[in-house]
Coordinates of C-alpha atoms in Angstrom, one line a residue:
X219 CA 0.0 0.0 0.0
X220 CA 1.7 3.4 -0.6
X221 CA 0.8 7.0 1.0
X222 CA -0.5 9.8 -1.4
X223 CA 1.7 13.4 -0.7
X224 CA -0.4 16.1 -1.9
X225 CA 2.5 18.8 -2.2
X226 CA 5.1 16.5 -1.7
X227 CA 7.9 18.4 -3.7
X228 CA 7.6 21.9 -1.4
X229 CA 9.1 22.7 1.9
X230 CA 7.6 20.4 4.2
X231 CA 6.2 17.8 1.9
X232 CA 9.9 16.5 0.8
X233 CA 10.9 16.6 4.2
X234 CA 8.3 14.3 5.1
X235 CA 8.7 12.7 1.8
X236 CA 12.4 11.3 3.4
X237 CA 10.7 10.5 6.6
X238 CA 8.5 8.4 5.1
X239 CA 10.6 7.0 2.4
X240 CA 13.4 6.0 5.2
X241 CA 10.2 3.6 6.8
X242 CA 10.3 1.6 3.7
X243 CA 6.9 3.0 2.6
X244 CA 6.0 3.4 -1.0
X245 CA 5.0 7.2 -1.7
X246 CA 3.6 9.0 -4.1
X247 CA 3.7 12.7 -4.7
X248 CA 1.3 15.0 -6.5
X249 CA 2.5 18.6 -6.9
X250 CA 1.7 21.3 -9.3
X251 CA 5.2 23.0 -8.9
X252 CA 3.9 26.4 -8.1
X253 CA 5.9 26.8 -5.7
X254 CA 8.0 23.9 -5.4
X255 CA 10.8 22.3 -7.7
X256 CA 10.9 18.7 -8.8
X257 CA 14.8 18.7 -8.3
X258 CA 13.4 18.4 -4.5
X259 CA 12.6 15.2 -5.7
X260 CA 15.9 14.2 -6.8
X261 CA 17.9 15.3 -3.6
X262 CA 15.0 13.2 -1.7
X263 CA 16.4 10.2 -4.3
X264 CA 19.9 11.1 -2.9
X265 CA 19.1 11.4 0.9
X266 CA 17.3 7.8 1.0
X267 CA 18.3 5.9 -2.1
X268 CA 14.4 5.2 -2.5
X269 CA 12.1 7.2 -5.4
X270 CA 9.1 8.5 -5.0
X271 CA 6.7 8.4 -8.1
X272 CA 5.9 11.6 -9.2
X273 CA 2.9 12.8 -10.8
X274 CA 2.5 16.6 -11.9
X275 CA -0.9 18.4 -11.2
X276 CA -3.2 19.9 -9.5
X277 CA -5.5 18.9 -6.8
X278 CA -8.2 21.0 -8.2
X279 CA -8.2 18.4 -11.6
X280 CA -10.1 15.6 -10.5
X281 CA -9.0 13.4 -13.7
X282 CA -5.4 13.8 -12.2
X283 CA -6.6 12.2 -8.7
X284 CA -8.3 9.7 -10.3
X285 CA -5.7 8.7 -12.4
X286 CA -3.6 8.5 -9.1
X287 CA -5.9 6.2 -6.7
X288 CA -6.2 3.6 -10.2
X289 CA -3.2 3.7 -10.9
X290 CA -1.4 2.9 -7.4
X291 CA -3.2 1.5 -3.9
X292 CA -2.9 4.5 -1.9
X293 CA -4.8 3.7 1.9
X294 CA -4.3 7.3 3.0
X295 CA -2.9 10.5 2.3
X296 CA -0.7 13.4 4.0
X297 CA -2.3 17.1 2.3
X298 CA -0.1 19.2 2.4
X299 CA -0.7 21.3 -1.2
X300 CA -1.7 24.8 -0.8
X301 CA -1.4 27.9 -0.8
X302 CA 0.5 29.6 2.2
X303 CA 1.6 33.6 2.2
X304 CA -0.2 35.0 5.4
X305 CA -0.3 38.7 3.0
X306 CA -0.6 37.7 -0.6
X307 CA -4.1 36.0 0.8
X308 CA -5.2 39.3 2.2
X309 CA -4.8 40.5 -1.1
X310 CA -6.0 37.4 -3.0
X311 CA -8.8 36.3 -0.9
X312 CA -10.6 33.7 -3.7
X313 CA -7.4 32.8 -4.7
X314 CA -6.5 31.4 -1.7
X315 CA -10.5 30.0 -1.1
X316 CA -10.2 28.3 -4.5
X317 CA -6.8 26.6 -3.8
X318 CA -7.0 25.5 -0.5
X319 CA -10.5 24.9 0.0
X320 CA -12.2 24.2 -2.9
X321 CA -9.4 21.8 -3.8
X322 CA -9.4 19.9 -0.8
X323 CA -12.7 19.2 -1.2
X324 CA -12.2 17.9 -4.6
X325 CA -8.9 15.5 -2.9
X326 CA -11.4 14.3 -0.1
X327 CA -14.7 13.7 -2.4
X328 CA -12.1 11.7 -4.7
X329 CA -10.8 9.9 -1.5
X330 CA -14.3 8.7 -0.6
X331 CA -14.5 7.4 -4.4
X332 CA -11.5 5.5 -4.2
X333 CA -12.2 3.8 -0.7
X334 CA -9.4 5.6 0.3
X335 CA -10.4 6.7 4.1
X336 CA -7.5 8.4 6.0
X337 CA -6.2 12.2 5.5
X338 CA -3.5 13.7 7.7
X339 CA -3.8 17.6 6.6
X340 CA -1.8 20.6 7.2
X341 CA -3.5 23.1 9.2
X342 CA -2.0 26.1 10.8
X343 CA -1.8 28.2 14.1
X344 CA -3.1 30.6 12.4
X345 CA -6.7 29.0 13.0
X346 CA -6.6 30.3 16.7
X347 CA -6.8 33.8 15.1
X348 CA -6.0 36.2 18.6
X349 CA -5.0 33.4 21.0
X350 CA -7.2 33.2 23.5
X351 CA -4.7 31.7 25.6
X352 CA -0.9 31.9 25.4
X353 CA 0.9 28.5 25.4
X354 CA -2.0 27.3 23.0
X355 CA -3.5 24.5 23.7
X356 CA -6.4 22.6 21.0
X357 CA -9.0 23.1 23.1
X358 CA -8.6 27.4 22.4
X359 CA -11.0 28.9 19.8
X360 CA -10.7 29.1 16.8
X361 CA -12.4 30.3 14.0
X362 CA -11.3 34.5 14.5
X363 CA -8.9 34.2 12.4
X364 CA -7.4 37.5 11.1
X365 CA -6.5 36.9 7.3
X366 CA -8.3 34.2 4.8
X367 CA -5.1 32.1 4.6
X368 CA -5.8 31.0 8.4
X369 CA -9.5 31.1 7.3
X370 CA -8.9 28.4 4.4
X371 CA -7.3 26.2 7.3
X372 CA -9.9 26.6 9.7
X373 CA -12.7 26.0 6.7
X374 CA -10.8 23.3 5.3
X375 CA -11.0 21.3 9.2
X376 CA -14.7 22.2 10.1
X377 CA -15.0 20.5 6.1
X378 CA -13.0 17.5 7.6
X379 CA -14.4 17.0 11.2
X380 CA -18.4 17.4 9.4
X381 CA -16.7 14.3 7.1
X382 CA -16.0 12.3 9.4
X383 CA -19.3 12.4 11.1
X384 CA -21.3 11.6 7.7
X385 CA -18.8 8.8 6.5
X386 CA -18.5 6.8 10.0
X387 CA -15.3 4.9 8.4
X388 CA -13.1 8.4 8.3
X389 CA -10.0 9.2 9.6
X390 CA -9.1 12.8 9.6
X391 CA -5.9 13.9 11.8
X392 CA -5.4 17.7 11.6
X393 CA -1.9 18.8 12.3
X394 CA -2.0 22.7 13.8
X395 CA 1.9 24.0 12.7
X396 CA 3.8 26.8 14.2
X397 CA 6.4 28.3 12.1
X398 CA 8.7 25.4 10.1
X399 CA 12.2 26.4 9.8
X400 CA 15.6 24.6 9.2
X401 CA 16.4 22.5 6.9
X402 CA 17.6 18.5 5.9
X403 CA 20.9 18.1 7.7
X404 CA 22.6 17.2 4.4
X405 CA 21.9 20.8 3.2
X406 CA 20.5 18.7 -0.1
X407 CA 16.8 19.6 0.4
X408 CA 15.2 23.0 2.4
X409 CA 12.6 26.3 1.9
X410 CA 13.3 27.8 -1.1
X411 CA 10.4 30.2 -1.6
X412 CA 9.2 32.4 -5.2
X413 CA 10.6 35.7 -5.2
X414 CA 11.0 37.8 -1.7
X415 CA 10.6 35.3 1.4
X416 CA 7.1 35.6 3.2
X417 CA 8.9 33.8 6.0
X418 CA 11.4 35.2 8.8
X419 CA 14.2 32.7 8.3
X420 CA 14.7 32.6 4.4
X421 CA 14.7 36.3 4.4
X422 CA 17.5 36.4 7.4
X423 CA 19.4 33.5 4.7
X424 CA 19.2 35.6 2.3
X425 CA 20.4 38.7 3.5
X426 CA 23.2 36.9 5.0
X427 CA 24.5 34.7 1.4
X428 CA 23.9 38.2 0.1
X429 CA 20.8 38.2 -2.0
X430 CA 18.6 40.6 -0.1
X431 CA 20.2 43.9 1.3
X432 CA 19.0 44.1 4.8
X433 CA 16.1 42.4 6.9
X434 CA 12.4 44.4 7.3
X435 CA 11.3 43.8 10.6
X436 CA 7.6 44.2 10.6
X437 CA 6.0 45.6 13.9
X438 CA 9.0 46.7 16.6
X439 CA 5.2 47.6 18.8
X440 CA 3.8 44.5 19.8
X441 CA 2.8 44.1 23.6
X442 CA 6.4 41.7 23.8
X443 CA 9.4 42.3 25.8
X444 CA 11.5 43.3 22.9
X445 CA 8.4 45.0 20.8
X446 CA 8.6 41.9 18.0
X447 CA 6.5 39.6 16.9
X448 CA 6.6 36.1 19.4
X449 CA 6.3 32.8 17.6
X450 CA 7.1 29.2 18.1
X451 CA 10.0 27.7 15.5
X452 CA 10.1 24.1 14.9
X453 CA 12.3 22.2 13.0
X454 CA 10.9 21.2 9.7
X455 CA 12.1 17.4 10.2
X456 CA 10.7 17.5 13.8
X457 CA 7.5 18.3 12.0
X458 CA 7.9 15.8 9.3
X459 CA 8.2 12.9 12.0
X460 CA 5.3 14.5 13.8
X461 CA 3.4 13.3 10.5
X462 CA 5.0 9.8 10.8
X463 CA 3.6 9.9 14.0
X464 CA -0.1 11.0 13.0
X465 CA -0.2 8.3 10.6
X466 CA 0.4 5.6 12.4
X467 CA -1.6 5.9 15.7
X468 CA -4.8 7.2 13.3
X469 CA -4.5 5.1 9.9
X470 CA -7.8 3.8 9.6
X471 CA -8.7 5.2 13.3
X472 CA -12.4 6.6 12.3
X473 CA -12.7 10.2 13.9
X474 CA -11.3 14.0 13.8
X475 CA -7.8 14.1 15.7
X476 CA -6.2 17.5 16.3
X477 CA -2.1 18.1 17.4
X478 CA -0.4 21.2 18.1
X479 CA 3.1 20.5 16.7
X480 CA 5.0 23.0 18.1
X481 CA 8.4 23.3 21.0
X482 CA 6.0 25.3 23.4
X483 CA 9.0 28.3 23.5
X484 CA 8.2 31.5 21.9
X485 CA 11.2 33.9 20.6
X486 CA 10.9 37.3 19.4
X487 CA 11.6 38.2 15.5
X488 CA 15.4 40.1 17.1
X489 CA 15.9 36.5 18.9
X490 CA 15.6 34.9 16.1
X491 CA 18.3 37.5 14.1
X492 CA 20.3 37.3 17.4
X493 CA 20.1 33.3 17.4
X494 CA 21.2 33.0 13.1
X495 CA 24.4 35.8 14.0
X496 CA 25.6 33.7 17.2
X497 CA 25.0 30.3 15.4
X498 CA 26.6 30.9 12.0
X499 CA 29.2 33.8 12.7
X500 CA 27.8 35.9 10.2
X501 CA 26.1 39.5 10.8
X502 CA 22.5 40.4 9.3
X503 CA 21.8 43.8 8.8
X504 CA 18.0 44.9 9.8
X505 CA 15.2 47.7 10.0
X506 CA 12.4 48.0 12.1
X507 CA 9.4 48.8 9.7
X508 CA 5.5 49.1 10.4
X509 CA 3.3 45.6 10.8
X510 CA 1.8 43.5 8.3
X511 CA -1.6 42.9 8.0
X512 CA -2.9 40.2 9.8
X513 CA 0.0 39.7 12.1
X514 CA -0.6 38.9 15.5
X515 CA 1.9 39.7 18.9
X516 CA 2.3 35.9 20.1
X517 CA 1.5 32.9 19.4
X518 CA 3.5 29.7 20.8
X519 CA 2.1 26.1 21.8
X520 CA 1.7 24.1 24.0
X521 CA 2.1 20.4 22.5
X522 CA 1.7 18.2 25.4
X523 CA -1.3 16.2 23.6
X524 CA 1.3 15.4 20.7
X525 CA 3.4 14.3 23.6
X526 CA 0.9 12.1 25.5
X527 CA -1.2 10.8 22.8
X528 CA 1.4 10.3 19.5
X529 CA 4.7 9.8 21.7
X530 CA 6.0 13.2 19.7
X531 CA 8.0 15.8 20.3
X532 CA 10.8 18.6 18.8
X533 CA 14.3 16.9 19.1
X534 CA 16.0 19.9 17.5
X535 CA 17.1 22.9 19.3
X536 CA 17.1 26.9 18.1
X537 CA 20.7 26.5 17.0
X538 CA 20.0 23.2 15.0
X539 CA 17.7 25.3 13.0
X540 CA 20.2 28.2 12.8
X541 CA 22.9 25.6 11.5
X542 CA 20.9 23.2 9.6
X543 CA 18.8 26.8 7.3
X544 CA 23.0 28.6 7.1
X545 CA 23.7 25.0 5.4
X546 CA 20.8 25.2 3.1
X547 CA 21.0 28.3 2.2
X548 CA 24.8 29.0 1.3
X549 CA 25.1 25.6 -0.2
X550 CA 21.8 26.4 -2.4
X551 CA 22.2 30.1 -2.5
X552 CA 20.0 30.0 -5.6
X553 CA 17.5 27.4 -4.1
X554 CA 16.9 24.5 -6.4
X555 CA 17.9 26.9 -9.3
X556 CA 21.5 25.9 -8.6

């Protein structure tokens, strides 16, 4: 039986992919390369030895899933294709609707077809809008969400949880992220985003391998003891074994499972700049600029379900992730453009 990666050639998808492809699983990836590169693919071929078969497409075009659940014997799938810039969806609202919901409704309808009844999806923090509560735990609200990317997460689980109670055989395991950095250790696969970074530690990469002047850093305000924006950083293989970990406590466990995967630490935006200098001897040059839209002060977990329930939790420290992104980035300064 073989495990269906929606996105599986983007950021966290390929790490995941290795995970997975190191259990002797059989995978298979569907990506529409919008913001991925299939060379991700090839580096995952050189970390493991193992392939992944690869189709190319959408999850929008239901001939292409089709084609996929004939074609191999998929028994669940890990969704991970989307869309994901916390500003662009402020300015692209049904953009963002169309891609992420809309198309994982086609994936799940096509599931149902195919017999195929467990999903592990990529959700977000963001679905906790304004934490009501700061570490944040799954039973906080959600649903306030302050831009429509969180809202196509939080639409995209109440869609999932209203599944599983009209098909009584459905597994669906939402995973809440935090903010994914790092990279493999090999420095063969890591974030390698379109045009300016949306993300804090791509952006710091960049400025330090030289491709980006200096750092904005948006909101120096915030109710926080340095004025920036708090978050909770995880190491993107610590979240790619977190899906390992999803899979199999809930493949074929009928019901609606939500995990925080976070550390449960919050550091500031200057942390994090202070964190990549000390780490990687290198100096990256910054301004304080006004907020974002949609930005919130802090938000930071607390995973002790993950813990308790999946047996999970982060293994790799803030100067792992320092290391492990410096390594990506100024072997890759180009990403997977060479």
């Amino acid at each position: 039986m073989a495990i269906l990666v929606t996105g599986g050639a983007g950021y966290i998808g390929s790490h995941t992919v290795v995970e997975l492809l190191n259990t002797n699983r059989d995978i298979v990836v569907l990506d529409n390369l919008s913001n991925s590169s299939e060379v991700s693919l090839e580096r995952v071929k050189k970390i493991t030895g193992k392939t992944a078969k690869f189709y190319q497409g959408d999850i929008l075009d239901r001939e292409i899933l089709r084609k996929i659940f004939a074609e191999n014997q998929i028994d669940s799938v890990i969704h991970f294709a989307g869309l994901k810039a916390v500003g662009e969806s402020v300015q692209k609202p049904l953009y963002y609707y169309q891609n992420n919901v809309t198309g994982s409704i086609v994936l799940v309808e096509e599931m149902l077809k195919a017999n195929v009844n467990t999903i592990v999806f990529s959700s977000s923090a963001t679905v906790y809008g304004d934490p009501a509560e700061i570490p944040i735990t799954e039973n906080c609200p959600v649903g306030g969400t302050t831009n429509p990317y969180g809202t196509s997460k939080y639409m995209v689980e109440r869609i999932l949880e209203d599944t599983t109670k009209a098909f009584p055989q459905f597994s669906a395991v939402v995973l809440r992220y935090f903010n994914p950095v790092g990279a493999h250790s090999s420095g063969l696969i890591g974030e390698d985003p379109n045009g300016i970074p949306n993300n804090l530690l791509p952006y710091i990469s960049q400025v330090a391998v030289g491709k980006l002047q200096q750092l904005s850093v948006f909101g120096s305000d915030y109710d926080t003891y340095d004025g920036t924006g708090v978050r909770d950083y995880i190491h993107v293989v610590d979240l790619a074994i977190g899906h390992l970990k999803a899979l199999e406590k809930h493949q074929d466990d009928a019901g609606f499972h939500i995990y925080n995967l976070g550390t449960g630490t919050g550091y500031s935006v200057l942390d994090m700049v202070k964190a990549f200098e000390q780490s990687n001897e290198i100096q990256v040059p910054y301004k304080l600029v006004d907020r974002r839209p949609g930005d919130i002060a802090t938000c930071y977990s607390n995973p002790k379900k993950a813990l308790e329930v999946l047996g999970w939790k982060t293994e790799r420290d803030l100067n792992q992730m320092m290391k492990d992104t410096w390594n990506w980035q100024k072997n890759n300064p180009n990403g997977y453009k060479g």
